[in-house]
XYZ file of C-alpha atoms in Angstrom:
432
model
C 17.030 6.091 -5.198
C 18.203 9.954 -6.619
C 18.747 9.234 -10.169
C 19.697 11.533 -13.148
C 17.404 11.993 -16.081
C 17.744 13.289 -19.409
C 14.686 15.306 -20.363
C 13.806 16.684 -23.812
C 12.500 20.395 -23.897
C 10.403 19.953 -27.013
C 10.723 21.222 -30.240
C 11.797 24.813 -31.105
C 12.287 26.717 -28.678
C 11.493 27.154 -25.048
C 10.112 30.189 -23.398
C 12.384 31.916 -21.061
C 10.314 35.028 -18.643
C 9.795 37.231 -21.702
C 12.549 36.085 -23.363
C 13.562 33.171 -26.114
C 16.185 30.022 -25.057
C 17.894 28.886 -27.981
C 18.623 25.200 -28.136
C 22.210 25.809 -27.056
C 21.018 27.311 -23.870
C 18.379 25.217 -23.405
C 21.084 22.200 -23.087
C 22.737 23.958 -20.963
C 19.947 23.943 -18.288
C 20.561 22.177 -14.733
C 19.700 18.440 -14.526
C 16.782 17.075 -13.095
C 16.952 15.000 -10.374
C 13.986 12.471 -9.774
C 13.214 10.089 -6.679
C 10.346 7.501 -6.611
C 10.806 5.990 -3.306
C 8.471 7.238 -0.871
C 10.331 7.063 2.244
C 12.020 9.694 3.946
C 15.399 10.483 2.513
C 17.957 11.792 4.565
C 18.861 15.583 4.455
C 20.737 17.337 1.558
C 23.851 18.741 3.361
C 24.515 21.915 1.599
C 27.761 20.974 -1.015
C 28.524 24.752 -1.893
C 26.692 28.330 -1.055
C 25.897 29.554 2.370
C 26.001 27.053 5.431
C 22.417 26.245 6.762
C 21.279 23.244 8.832
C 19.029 21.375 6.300
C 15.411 19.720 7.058
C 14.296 16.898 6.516
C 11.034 16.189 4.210
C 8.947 13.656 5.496
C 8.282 10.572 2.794
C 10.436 13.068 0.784
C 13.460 14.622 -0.010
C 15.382 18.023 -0.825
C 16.093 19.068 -4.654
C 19.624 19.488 -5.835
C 21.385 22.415 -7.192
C 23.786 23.760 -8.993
C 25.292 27.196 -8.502
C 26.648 29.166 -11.653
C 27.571 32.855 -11.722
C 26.022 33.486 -8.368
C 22.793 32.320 -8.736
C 21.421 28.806 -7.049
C 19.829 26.850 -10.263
C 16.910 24.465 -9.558
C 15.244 22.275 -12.051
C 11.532 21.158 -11.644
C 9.828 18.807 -13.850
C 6.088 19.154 -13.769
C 4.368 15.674 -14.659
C 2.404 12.987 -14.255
C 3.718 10.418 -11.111
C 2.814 7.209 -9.474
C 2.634 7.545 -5.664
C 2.308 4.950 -3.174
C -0.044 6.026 -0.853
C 0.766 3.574 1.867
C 1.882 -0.198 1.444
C -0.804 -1.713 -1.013
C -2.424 1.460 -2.522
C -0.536 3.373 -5.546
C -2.394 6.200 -7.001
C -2.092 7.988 -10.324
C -1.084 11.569 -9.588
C 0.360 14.831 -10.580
C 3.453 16.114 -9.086
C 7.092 17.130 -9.711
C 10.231 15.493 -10.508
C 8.815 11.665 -10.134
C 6.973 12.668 -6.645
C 3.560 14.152 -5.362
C 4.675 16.489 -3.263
C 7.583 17.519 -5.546
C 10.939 17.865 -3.784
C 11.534 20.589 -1.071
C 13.937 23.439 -2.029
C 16.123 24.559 0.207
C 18.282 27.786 0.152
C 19.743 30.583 2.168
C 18.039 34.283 2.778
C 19.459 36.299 0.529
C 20.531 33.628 -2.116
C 19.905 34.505 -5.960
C 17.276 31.891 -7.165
C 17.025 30.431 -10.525
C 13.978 27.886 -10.964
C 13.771 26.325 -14.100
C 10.274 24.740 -15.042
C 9.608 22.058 -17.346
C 5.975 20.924 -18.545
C 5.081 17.645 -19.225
C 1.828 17.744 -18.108
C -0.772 16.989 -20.621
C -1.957 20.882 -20.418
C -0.585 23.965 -19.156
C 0.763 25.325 -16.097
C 2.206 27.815 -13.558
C 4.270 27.659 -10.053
C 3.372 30.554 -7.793
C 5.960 30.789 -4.667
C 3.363 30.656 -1.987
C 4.741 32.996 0.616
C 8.139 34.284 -0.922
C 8.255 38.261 -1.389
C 9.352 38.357 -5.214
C 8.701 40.257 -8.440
C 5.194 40.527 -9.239
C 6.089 39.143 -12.942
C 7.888 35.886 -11.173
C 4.427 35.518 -8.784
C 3.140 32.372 -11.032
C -0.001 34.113 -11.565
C -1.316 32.348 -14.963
C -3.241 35.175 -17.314
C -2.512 37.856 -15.108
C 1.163 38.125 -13.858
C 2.670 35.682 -16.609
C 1.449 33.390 -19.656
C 0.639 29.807 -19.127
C 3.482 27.494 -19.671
C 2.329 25.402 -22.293
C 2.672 21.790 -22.515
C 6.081 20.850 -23.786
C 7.902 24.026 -22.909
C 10.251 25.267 -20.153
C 10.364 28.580 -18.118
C 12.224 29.912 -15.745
C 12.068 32.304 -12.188
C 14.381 34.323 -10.742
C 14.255 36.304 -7.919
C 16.103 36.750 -4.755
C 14.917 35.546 -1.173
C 14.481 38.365 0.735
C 13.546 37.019 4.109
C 13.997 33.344 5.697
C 10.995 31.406 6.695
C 8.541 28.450 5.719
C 6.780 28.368 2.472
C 5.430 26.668 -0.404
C 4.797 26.524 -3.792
C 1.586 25.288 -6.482
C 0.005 25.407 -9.665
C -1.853 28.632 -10.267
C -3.512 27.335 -13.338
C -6.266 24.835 -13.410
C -6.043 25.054 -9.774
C -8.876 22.396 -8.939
C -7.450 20.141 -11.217
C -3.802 19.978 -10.412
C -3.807 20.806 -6.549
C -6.246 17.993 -6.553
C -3.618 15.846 -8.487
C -1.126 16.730 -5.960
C 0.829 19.138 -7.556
C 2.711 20.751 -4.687
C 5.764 21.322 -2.513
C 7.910 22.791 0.532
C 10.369 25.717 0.102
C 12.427 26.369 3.237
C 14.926 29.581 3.141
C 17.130 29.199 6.266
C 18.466 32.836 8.359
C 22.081 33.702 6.923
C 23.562 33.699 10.372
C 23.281 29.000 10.768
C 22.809 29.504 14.554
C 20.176 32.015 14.297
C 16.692 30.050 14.999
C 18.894 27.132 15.311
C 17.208 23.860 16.271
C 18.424 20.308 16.011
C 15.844 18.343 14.006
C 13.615 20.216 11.725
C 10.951 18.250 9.876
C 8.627 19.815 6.883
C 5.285 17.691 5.457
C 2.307 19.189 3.490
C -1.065 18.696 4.113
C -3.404 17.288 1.634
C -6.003 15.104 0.224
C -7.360 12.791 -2.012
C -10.832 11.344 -2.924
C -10.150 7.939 -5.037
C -12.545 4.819 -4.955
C -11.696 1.667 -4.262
C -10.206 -0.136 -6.766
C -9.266 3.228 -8.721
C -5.977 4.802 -9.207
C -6.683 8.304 -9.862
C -8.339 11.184 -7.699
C -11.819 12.864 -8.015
C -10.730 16.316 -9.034
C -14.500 17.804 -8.379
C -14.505 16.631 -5.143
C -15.070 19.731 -2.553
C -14.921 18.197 1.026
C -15.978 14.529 0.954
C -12.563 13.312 0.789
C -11.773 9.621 1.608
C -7.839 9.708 2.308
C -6.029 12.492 4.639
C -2.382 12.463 3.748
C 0.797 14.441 4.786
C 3.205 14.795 1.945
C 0.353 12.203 -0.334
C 0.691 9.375 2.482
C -1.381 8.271 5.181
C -0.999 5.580 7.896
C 0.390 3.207 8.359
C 2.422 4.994 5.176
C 3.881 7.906 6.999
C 7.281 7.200 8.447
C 7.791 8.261 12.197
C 9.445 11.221 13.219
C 13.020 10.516 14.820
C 14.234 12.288 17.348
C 16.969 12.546 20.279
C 16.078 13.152 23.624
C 16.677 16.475 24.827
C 16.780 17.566 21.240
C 14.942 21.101 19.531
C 12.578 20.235 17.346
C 10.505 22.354 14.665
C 8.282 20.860 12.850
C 6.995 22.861 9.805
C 3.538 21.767 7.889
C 1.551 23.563 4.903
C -1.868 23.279 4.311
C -3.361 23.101 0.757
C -6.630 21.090 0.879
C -9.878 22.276 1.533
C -10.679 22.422 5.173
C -8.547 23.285 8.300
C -6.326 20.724 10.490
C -6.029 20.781 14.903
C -2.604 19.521 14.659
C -2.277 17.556 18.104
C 1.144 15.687 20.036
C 1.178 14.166 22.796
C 3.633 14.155 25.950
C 5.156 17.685 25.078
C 3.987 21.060 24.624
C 5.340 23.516 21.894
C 5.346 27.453 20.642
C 4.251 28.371 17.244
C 7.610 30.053 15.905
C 6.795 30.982 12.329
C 4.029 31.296 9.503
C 4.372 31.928 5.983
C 4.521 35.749 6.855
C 7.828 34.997 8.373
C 9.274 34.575 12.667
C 7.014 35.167 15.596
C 8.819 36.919 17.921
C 9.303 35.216 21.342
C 7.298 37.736 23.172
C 4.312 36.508 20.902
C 4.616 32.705 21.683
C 2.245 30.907 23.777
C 2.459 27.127 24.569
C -0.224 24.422 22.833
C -0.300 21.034 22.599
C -2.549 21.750 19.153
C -2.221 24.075 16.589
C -5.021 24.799 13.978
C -3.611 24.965 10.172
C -5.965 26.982 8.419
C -6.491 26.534 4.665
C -3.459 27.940 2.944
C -1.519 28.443 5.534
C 1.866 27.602 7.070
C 3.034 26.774 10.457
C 6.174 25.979 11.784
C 6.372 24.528 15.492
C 8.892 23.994 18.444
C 9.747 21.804 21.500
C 12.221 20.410 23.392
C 11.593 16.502 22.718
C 12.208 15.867 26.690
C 10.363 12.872 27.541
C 11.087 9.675 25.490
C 8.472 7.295 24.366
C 6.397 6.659 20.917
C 4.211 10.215 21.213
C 0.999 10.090 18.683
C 1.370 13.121 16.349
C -1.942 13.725 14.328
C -4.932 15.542 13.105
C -7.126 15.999 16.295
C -10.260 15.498 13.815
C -11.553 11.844 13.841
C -12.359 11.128 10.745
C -9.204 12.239 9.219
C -7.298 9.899 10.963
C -8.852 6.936 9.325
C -8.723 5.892 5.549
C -11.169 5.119 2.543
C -14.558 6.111 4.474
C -18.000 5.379 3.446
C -20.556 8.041 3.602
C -23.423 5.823 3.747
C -23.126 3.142 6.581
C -25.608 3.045 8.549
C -25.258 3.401 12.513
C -25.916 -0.373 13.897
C -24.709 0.031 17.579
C -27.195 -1.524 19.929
C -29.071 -3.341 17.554
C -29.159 -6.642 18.273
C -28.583 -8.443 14.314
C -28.527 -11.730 15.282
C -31.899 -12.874 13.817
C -31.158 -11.104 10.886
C -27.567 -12.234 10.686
C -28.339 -15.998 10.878
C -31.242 -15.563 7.465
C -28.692 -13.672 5.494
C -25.700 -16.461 6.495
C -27.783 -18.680 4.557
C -27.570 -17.026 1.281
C -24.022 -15.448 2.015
C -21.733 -17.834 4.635
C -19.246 -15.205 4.961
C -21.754 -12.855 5.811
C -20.116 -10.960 8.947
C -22.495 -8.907 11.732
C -20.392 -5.391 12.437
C -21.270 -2.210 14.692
C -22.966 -3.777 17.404
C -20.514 -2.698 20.054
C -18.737 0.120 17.885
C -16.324 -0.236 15.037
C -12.686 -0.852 17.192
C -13.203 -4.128 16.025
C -12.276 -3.298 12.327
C -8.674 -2.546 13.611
C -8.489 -6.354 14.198
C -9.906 -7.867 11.369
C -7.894 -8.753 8.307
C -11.079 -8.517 5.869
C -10.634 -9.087 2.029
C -10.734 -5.679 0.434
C -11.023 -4.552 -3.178
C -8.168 -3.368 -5.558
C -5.768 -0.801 -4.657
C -7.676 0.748 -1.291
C -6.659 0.402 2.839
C -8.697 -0.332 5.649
C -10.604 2.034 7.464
C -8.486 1.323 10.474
C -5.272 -0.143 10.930
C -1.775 -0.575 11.664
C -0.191 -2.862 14.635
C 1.348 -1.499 17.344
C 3.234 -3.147 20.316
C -0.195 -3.212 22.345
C -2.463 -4.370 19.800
C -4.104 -2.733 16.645
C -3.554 1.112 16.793
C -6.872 1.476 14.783
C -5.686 4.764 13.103
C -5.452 6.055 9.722
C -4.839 9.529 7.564
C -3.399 11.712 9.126
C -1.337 9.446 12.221
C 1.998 9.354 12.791
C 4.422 8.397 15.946
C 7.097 11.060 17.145
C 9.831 8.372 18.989
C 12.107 10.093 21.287
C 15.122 8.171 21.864
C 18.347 8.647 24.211
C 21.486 7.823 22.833
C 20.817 8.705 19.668
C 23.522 9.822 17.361
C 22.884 13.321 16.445
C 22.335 12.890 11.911
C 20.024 8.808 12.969
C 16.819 9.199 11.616
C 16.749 5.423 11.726
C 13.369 4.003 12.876
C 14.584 2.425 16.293
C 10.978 0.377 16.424
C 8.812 0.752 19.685
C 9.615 2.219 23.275
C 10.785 -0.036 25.670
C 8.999 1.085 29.086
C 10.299 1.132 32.091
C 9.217 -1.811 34.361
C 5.732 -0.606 36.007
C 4.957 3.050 34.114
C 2.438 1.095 31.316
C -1.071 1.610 32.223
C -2.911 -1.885 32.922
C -5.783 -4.048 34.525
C -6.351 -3.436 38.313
C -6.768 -6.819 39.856
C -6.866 -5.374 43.590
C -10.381 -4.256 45.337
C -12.538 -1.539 44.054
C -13.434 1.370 45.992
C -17.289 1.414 47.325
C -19.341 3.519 44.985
């Protein structure tokens, strides 16, 4: 639920660009909304400023503003959060305003931007606009554009957005650390003309990822690749809500990229065009259709297609092990070995002693094993067929007919038509 919090700057006073904030204008500063649910929140309709049609943030939401003398006023709160990663895994994080990623901000090309940034991390920091054509003295640059902001203190960025698009925005101080915390977040600066790259849903997630052990709360920060949990926007399946949409409808969906490796992005049952980066629109005559599109490290994408066929579409990375959770390096390969003898010595000394790999690991999807504190299963979720056996970085894209035009509602699985689900063939086979 959006609440309002009361924040204390710290004493004396906070540091303002090159400037001081005396304690009567540091009262003065915008509030700053926090939300700790992790679901997706509906969109922020614009209450003042230019008209834009807003996105939606998936397991996340938009960040209020106010608007004073012409400028749009955010607030970010840089600090430590609690994020649920998906139902029965909660992780100690980094983030902003009481979420890892931090809210999305939303505004209008050509808007006057005031970001105000408080610190209560336990060391310094930085935001650098990833993407956003500024001031090089508002870049976010620690040591080389601007000084850090220290713990306890406030600064604040202006600049104006000089060109719409899809871009983001992260520490650049301590980098490894607080990236790897999950310190992150969308920025989305819509065309000034509302109809101009116009579509009817538009979705934005980040990319990232975590490595925590089971039965710990709070990331590896040295890790380099062997991550153990894929996430968009810190969740992973079964955790990451499906995308809603009406038939018929024009989609975008917009994703960022700030872990360490690239990302095929695959859907099913429709094809789309690439239609902007974090350099700004492709122009039509530079579109090609895909069914996948590769996020490199660092990068942004932003997607189309006309959601024409309904159904529950898959929507996920297109490599394996990043759509499954808490992997183990070390586990052996067992398929075709035959364990039995083995199996019935060590049943002995351990009766719940189970035999798995033989035939593959699909049956792990099935099995509702004990597990230790605060981790998921490798595989899981349920669909309407049977385990899904999916993880990381899996989601389901449900087009729907009938839908009112602002339900993001989950309308729960596809009812087929009588005869189009694939199934056993019962009749005679054809001579080999």
């Amino acid at each position: 639920m959006l609440t309002r919090r009361q924040f204390i700057i710290g004493s004396g006073a906070a540091v303002v660009g090159a400037a001081l904030v005396s304690k009567a204008q540091a009262a003065s500063l915008p509030e700053a909304p926090v939300q700790t649910k992790a679901m997706t929140q509906p969109p922020l309709v614009p209450p003042n400023g230019r008209p834009y049609q807003p996105v939606v943030t998936l397991n996340g939401w938009t960040l209020p503003w106010r608007m004073k003398d012409g400028w749009k006023e955010f607030h970010l709160v840089a600090e430590p959060v609690k994020r649920e990663i998906a139902p029965g895994m909660t992780a100690n994080l980094w983030g902003y305003n009481g979420q890892s990623p931090g809210p999305t901000i939303e505004c209008v090309e050509g808007d006057k931007v005031r970001i105000f940034v408080t610190n209560k991390l336990p060391e310094h920091t930085t935001i650098h606009w990833h993407g956003v054509l500024l001031p090089n003295g508002m870049d976010g640059v620690g040591g080389l554009t601007q000084p850090q902001i220290p713990a306890g203190k406030t600064y604040v960025y202006e600049f104006v957005m000089k060109h719409s698009g899809t871009f983001m925005y992260h520490p650049h101080a301590d980098e490894m650390v607080q990236m790897a915390m999950g310190m992150m977040g969308f920025i989305v600066v819509h065309p000034k003309d509302p109809n101009l790259y116009r579509v009817d849903r538009d979705f934005v997630f980040l990319i990232n990822a975590f490595d925590i052990d089971p039965g710990s709360y709070t990331p590896k920060v040295n890790t380099m690749l062997d991550f153990n949990l894929w996430c968009w926007n810190s969740r992973v399946f079964p955790g990451i809500d499906p995308l809603v949409v009406r038939k018929d409808d024009r989609v975008r969906i917009r994703m960022g990229n700030l872990t360490m490796t690239n990302h095929p992005i695959h859907i099913h049952g429709h094809n789309f065009s690439v239609t902007c980066t974090d350099g700004g629109w492709v122009k039509k005559s530079a579109r090609w259709p895909e069914t996948t599109v590769d996020m490199p490290v660092g990068a942004l994408r932003a997607f189309e297609f006309v959601a024409d066929a309904p159904g529950d579409w898959a929507f996920h990375c297109h490599k394996s092990h990043h759509v499954m959770n808490a992997m183990g390096h070390g586990v052996p390969t067992m398929i075709g070995v035959d364990q039995r003898g083995v199996a019935e010595k060590i049943d002995k000394l351990l009766p719940d002693y189970m035999v798995m790999g033989e035939r593959g690991m699909a049956e792990m999807g099935a099995m509702e094993m004990p597990l230790p504190d605060n981790t998921l299963p490798m595989m899981t979720g349920q669909g309407p067929f049977g385990p899904l056996e999916m993880g990381g970085m899996f989601t389901v894209v449900k087009v729907r007919e009938g839908l009112a035009r602002g339900n993001y509602k989950d309308p729960g699985w596809y009812k087929h038509p009588k005869g189009s689900v694939a199934h056993e063939w019962i009749g005679d086979l054809p001579a080999s």
